[in-house]
Short mmCIF file of N, CA and C in Angstrom, two decimals:
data_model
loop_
_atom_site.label_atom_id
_atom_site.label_comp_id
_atom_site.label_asym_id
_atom_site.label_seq_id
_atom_site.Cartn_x
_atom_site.Cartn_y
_atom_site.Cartn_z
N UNK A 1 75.12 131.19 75.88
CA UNK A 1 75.36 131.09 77.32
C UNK A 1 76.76 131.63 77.62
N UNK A 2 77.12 132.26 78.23
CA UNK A 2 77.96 132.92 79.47
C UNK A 2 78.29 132.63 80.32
N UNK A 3 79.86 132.29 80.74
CA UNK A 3 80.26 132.02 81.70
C UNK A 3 79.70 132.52 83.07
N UNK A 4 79.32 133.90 83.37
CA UNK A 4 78.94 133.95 84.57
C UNK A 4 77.38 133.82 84.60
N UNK A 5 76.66 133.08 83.77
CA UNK A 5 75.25 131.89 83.47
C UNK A 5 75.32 130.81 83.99
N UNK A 6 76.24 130.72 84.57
CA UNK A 6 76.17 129.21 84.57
C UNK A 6 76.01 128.97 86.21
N UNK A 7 75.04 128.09 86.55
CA UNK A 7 74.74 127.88 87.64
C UNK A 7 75.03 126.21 88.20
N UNK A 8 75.02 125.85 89.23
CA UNK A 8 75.24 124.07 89.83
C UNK A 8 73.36 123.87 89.69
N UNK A 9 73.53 122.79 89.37
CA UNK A 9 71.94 121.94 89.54
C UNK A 9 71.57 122.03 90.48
N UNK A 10 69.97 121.93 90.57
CA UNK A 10 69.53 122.34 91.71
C UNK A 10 69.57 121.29 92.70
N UNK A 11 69.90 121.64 93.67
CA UNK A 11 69.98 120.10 95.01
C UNK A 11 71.82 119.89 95.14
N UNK A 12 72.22 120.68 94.20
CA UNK A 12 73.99 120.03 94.39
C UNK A 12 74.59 120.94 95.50
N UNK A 13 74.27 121.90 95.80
CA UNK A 13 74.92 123.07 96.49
C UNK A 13 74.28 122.71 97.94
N UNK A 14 75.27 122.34 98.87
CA UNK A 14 74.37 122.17 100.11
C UNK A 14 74.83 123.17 101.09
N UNK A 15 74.11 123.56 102.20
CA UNK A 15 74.62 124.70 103.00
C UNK A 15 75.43 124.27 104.36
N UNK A 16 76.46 124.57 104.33
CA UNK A 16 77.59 124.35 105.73
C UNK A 16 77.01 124.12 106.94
N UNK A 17 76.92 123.25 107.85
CA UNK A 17 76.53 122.64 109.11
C UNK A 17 77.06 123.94 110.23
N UNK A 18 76.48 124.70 110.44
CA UNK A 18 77.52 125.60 111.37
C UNK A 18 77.03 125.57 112.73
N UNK A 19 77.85 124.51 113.68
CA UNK A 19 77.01 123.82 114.91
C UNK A 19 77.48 125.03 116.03
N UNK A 20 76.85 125.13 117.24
CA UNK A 20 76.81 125.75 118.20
C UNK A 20 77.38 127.02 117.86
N UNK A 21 75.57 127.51 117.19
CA UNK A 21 75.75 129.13 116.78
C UNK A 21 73.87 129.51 117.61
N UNK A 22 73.63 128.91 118.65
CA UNK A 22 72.12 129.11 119.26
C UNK A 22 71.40 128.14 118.76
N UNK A 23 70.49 128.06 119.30
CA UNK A 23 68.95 127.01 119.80
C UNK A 23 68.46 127.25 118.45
N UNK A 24 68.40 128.59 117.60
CA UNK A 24 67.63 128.21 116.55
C UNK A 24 68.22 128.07 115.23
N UNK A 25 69.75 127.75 115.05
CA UNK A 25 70.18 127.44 114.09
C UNK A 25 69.96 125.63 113.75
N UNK A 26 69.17 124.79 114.72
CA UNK A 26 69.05 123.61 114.80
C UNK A 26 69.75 122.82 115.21
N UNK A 27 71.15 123.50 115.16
CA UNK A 27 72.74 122.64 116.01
C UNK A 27 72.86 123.30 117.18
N UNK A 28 72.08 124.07 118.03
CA UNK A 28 72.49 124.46 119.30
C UNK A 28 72.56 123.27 120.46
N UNK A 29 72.84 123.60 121.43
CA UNK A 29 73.06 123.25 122.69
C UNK A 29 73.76 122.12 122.64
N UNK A 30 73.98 120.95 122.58
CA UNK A 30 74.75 120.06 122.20
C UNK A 30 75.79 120.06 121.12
N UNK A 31 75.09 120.92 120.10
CA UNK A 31 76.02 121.26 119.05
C UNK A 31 76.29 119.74 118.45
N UNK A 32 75.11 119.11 118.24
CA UNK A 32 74.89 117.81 117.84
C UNK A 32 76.16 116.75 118.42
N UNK A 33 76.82 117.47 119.37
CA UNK A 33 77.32 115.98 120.24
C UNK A 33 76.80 115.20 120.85
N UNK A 34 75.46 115.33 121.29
CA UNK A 34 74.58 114.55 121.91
C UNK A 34 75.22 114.86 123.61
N UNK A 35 74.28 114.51 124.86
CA UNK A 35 75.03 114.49 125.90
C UNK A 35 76.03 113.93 126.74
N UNK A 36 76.73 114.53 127.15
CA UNK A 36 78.16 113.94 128.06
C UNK A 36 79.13 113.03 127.50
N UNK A 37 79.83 112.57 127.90
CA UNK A 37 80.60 110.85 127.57
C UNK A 37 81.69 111.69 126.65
N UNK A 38 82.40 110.85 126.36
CA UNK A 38 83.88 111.12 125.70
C UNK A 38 84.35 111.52 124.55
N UNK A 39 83.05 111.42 123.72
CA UNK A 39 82.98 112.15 122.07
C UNK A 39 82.96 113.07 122.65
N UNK A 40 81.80 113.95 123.71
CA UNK A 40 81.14 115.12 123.85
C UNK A 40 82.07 116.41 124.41
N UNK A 41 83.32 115.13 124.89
CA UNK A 41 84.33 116.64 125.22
C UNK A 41 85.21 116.73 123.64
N UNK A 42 85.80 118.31 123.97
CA UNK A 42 86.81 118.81 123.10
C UNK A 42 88.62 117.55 123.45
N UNK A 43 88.48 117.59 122.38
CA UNK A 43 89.87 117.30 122.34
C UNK A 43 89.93 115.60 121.93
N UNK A 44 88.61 115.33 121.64
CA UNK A 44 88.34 113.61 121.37
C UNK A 44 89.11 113.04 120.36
N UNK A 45 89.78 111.86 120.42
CA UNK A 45 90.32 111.38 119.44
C UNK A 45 90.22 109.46 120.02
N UNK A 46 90.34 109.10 119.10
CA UNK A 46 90.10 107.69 119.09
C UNK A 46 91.93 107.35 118.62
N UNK A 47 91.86 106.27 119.60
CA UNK A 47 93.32 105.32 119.43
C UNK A 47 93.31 105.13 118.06
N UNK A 48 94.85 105.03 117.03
CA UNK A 48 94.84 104.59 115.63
C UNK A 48 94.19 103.21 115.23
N UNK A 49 94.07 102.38 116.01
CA UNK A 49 94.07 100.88 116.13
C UNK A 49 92.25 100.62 116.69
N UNK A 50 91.93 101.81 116.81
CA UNK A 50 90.21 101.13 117.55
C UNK A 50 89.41 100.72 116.37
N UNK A 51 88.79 99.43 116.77
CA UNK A 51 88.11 98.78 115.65
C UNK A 51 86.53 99.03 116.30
N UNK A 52 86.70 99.53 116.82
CA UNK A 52 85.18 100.07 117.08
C UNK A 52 84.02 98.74 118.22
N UNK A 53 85.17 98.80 119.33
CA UNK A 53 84.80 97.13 119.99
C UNK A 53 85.45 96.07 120.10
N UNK A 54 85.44 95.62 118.04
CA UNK A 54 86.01 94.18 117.75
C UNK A 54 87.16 93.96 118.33
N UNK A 55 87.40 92.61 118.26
CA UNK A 55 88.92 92.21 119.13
C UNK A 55 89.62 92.83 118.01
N UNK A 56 90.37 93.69 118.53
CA UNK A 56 91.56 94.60 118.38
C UNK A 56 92.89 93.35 117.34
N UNK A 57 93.00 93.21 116.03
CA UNK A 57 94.02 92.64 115.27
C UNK A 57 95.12 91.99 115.93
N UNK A 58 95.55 93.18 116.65
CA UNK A 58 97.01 92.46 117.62
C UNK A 58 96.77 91.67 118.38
N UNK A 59 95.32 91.47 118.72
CA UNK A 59 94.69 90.16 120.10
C UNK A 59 94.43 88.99 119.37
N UNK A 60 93.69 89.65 118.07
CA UNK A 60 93.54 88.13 117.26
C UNK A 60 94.13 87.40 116.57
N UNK A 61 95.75 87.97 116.56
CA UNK A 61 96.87 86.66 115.99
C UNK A 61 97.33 86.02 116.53
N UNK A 62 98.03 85.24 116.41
CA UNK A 62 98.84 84.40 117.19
C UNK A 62 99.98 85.08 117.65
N UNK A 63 100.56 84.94 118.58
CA UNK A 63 102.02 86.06 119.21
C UNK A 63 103.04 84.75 118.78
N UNK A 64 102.82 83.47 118.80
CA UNK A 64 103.73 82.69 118.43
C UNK A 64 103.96 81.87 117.02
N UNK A 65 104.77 81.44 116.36
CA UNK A 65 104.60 80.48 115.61
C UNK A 65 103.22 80.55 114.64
N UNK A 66 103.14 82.04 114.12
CA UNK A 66 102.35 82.20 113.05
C UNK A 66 102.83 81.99 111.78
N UNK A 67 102.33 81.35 110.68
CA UNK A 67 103.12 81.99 109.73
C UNK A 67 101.80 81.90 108.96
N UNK A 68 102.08 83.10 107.34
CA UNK A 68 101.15 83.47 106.98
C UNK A 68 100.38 82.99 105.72
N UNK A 69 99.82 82.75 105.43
CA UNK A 69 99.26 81.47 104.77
C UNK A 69 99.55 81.94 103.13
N UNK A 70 99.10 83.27 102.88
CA UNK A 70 100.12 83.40 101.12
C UNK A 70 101.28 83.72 101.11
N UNK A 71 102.03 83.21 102.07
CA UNK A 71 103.98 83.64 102.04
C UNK A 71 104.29 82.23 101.39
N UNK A 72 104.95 82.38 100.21
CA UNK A 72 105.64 81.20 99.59
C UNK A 72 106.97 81.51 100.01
N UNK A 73 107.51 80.56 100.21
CA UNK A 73 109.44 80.54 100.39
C UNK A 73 109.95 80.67 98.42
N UNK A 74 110.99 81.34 98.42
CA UNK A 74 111.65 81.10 96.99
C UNK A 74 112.95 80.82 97.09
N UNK A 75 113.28 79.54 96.22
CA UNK A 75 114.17 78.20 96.39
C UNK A 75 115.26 79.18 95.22
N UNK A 76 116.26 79.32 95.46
CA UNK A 76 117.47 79.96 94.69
C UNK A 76 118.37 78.92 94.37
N UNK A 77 118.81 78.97 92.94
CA UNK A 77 119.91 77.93 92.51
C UNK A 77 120.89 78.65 91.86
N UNK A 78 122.45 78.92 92.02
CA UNK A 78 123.10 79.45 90.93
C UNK A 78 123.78 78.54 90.08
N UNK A 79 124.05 79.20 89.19
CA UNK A 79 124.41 78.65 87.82
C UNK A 79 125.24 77.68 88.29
N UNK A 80 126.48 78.11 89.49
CA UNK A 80 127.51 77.04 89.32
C UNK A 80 126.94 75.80 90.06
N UNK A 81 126.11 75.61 90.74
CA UNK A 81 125.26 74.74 91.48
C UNK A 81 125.17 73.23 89.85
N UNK A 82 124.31 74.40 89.48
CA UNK A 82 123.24 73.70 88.18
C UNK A 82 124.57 72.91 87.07
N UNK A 83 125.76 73.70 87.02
CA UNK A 83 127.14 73.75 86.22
C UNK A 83 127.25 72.25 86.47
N UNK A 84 127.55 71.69 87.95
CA UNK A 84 128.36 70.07 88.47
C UNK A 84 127.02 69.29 88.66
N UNK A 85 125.87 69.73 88.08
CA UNK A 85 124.77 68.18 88.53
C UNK A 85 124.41 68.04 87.28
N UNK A 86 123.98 68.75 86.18
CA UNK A 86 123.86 68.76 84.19
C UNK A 86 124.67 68.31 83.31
N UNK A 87 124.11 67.71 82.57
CA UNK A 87 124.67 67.61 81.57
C UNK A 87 124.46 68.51 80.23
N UNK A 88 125.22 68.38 79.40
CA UNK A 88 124.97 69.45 78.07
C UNK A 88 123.90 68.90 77.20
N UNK A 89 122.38 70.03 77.45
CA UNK A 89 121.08 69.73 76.47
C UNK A 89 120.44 69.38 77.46
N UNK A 90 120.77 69.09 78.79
CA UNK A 90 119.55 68.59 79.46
C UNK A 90 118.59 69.78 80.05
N UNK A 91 117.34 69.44 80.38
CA UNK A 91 116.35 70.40 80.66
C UNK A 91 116.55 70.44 82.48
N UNK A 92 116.37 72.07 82.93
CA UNK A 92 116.38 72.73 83.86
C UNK A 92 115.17 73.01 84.42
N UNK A 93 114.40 72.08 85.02
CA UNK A 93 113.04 72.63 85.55
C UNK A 93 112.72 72.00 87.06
N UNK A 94 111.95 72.73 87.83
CA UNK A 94 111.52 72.45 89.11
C UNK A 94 112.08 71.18 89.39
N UNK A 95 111.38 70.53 89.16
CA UNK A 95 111.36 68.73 88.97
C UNK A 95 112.55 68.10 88.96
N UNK A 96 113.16 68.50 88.18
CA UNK A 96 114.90 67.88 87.86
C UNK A 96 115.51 68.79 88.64
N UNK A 97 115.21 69.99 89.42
CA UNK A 97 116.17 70.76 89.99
C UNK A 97 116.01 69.47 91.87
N UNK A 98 114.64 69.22 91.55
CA UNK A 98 114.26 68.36 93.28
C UNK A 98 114.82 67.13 92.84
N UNK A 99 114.92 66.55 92.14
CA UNK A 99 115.73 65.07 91.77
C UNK A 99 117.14 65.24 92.11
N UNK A 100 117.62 66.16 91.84
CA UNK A 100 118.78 66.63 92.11
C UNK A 100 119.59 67.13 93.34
N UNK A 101 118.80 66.77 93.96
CA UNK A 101 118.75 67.61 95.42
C UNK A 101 119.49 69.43 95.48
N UNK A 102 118.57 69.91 94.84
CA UNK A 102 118.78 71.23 94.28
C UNK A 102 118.51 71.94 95.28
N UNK A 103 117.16 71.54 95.42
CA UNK A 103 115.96 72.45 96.07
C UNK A 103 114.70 71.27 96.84
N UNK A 104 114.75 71.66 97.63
CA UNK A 104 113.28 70.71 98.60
C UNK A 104 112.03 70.72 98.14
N UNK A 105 111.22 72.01 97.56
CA UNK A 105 110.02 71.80 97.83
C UNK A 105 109.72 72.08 95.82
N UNK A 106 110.39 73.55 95.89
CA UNK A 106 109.73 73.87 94.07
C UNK A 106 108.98 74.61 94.12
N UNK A 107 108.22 75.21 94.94
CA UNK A 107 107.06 76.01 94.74
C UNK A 107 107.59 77.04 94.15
N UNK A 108 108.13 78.15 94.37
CA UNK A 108 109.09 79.19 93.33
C UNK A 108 110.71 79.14 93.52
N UNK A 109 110.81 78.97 91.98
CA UNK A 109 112.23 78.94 91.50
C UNK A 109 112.75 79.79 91.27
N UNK A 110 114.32 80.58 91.59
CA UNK A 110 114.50 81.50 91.14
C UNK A 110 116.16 80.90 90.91
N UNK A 111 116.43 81.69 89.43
CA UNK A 111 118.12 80.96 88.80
C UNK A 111 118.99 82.50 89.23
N UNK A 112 119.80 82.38 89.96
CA UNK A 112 120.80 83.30 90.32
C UNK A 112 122.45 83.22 89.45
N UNK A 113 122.86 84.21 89.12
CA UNK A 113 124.09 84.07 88.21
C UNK A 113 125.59 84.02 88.69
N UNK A 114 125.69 83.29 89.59
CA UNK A 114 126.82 83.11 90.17
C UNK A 114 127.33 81.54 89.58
N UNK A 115 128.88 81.68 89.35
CA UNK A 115 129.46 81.34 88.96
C UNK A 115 129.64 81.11 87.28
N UNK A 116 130.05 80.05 86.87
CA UNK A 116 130.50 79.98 85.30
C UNK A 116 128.96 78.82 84.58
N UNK A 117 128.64 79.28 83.53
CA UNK A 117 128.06 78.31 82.64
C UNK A 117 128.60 77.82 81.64
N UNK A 118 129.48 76.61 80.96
CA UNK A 118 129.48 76.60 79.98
C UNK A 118 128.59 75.37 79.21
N UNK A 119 127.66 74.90 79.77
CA UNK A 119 126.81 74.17 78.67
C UNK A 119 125.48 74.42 78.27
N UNK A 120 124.78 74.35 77.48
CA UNK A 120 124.11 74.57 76.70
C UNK A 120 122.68 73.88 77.57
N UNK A 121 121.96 74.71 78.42
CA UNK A 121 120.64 74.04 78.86
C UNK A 121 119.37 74.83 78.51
N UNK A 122 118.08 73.69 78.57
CA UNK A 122 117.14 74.64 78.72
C UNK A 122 116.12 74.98 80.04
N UNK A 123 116.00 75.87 80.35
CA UNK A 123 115.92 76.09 81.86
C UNK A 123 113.98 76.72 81.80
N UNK A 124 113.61 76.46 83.17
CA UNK A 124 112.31 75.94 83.48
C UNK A 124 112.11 77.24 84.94
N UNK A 125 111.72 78.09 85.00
CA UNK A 125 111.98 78.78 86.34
C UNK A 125 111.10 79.87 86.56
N UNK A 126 110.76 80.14 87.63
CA UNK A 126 109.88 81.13 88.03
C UNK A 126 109.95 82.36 87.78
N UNK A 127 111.80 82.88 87.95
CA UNK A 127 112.54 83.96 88.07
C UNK A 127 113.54 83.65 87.42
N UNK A 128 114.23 84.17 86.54
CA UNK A 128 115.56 84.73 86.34
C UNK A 128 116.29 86.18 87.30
N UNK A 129 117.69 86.00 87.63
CA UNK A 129 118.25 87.57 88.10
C UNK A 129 118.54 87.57 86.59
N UNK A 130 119.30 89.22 86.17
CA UNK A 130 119.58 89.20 85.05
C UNK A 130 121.00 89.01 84.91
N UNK A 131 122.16 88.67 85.54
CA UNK A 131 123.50 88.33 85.48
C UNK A 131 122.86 86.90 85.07
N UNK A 132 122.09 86.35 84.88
CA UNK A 132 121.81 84.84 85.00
C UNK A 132 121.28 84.61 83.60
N UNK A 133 120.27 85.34 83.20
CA UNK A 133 119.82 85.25 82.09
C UNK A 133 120.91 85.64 80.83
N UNK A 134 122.23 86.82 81.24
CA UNK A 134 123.15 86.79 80.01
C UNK A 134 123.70 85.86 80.17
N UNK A 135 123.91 85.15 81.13
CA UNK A 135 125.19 83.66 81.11
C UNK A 135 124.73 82.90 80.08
N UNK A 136 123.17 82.57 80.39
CA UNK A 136 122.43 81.56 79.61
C UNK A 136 122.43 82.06 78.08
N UNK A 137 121.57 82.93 77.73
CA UNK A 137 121.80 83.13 76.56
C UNK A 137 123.01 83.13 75.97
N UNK A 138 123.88 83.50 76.28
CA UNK A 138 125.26 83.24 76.12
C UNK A 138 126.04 82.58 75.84
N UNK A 139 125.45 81.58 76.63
CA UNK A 139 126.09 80.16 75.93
C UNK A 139 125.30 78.98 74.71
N UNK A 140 123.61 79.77 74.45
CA UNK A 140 123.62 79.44 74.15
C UNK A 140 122.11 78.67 74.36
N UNK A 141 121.42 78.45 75.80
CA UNK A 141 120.52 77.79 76.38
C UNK A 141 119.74 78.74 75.95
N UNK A 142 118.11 78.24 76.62
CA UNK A 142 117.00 78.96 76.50
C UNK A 142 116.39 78.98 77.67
N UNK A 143 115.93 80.06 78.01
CA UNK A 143 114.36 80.69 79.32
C UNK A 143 113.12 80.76 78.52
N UNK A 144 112.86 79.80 79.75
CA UNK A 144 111.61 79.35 80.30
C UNK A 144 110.73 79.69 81.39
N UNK A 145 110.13 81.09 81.11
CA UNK A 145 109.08 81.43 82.69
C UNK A 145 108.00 80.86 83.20
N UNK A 146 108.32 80.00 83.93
CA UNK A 146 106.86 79.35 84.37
C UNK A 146 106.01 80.75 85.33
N UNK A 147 104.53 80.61 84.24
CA UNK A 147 103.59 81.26 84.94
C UNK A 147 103.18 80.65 86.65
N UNK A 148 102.62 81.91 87.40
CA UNK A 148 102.27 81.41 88.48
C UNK A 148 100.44 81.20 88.38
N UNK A 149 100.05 80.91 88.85
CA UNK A 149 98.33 80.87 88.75
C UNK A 149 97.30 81.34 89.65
#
C-alpha cells in the first residue's frame, strides 16, 4: 500500500452544508433559518449570559449576605504567637491551638514564620509557609500535615 492509496472510511467524509445557493441545493430560500424572528436576521448574536430562558445566574443569587457554602476561612498562627503560649515538647495541633485561644474555629490551619522559635515542638497543621517550616526544623520540632477529606 501507498501513500496516495489510502482513502477515509466510507461514511467519514461528509459534504459541506452550502446554504442559500437555490431551491434545489435543499438549503434554499430560508437558507435553513426558518422564517422571520431574530435568529433569521444577519447579524444575530445572543447576550454572553443567555441561559436560554432560565432565570439568568445573576437573578438567582442572593445580592446580599451570600456567602458560599465550600469557602472555608484559614486560621493563621505565627511562630511568635505559638513561642509565649508552649511549652518545650508540647504538641501543636488544631485543638491545643483553640484551647489556647489561638484560633476560633480550626477548620484550616495554617503556621506562618514570623518571629523567633526556640523550642522544640511538634506541630499538627493544614499548611506550613516555608520561612516556618525552616524555623521548625531548625530547632529541632517536627511537621505534621493534616490531610483534608
Amino acid at each position: 500500500m501507498k501513500l496516495h492509496q489510502l482513502k477515509p472510511p466510507e461514511g467519514a467524509k461528509k459534504k459541506k452544508k452550502r446554504v442559500g445557493r437555490g431551491d434545489s441545493s435543499g438549503h434554499g430560500g430560508t437558507s435553513t433559518r426558518g422564517h422571520k424572528g431574530h435568529k433569521a436576521r444577519s447579524g444575530y448574536r445572543l447576550p454572553f449570559n443567555f441561559e436560554g430562558g432560565q432565570m439568568p445566574l445573576f437573578r438567582r443569587v442572593p445580592k446580599r449576605g451570600f456567602t458560599h457554602l465550600k469557602k472555608y476561612k484559614v486560621e493563621i498562627v505565627n511562630l511568635n504567637q505559638i513561642e509565649k503560649k508552649f511549652n518545650d515538647g508540647e504538641e501543636v495541633s488544631p485543638e491545643t491551638l483553640k484551647n489556647k485561644g489561638l484560633i476560633k474555629k480550626g477548620e484550616f490551619v495554617k503556621i506562618l514564620g514570623d518571629g523567633n522559635l526556640t523550642k522544640k515542638l511538634t506541630f499538627f497543621a493544614h499548611s506550613f509557609s516555608k520561612k516556618a517550616k525552616e524555623k521548625i526544623e531548625k530547632v529541632g520540632g517536627k511537621i505534621n500535615l493534616i490531610k483534608e477529606n
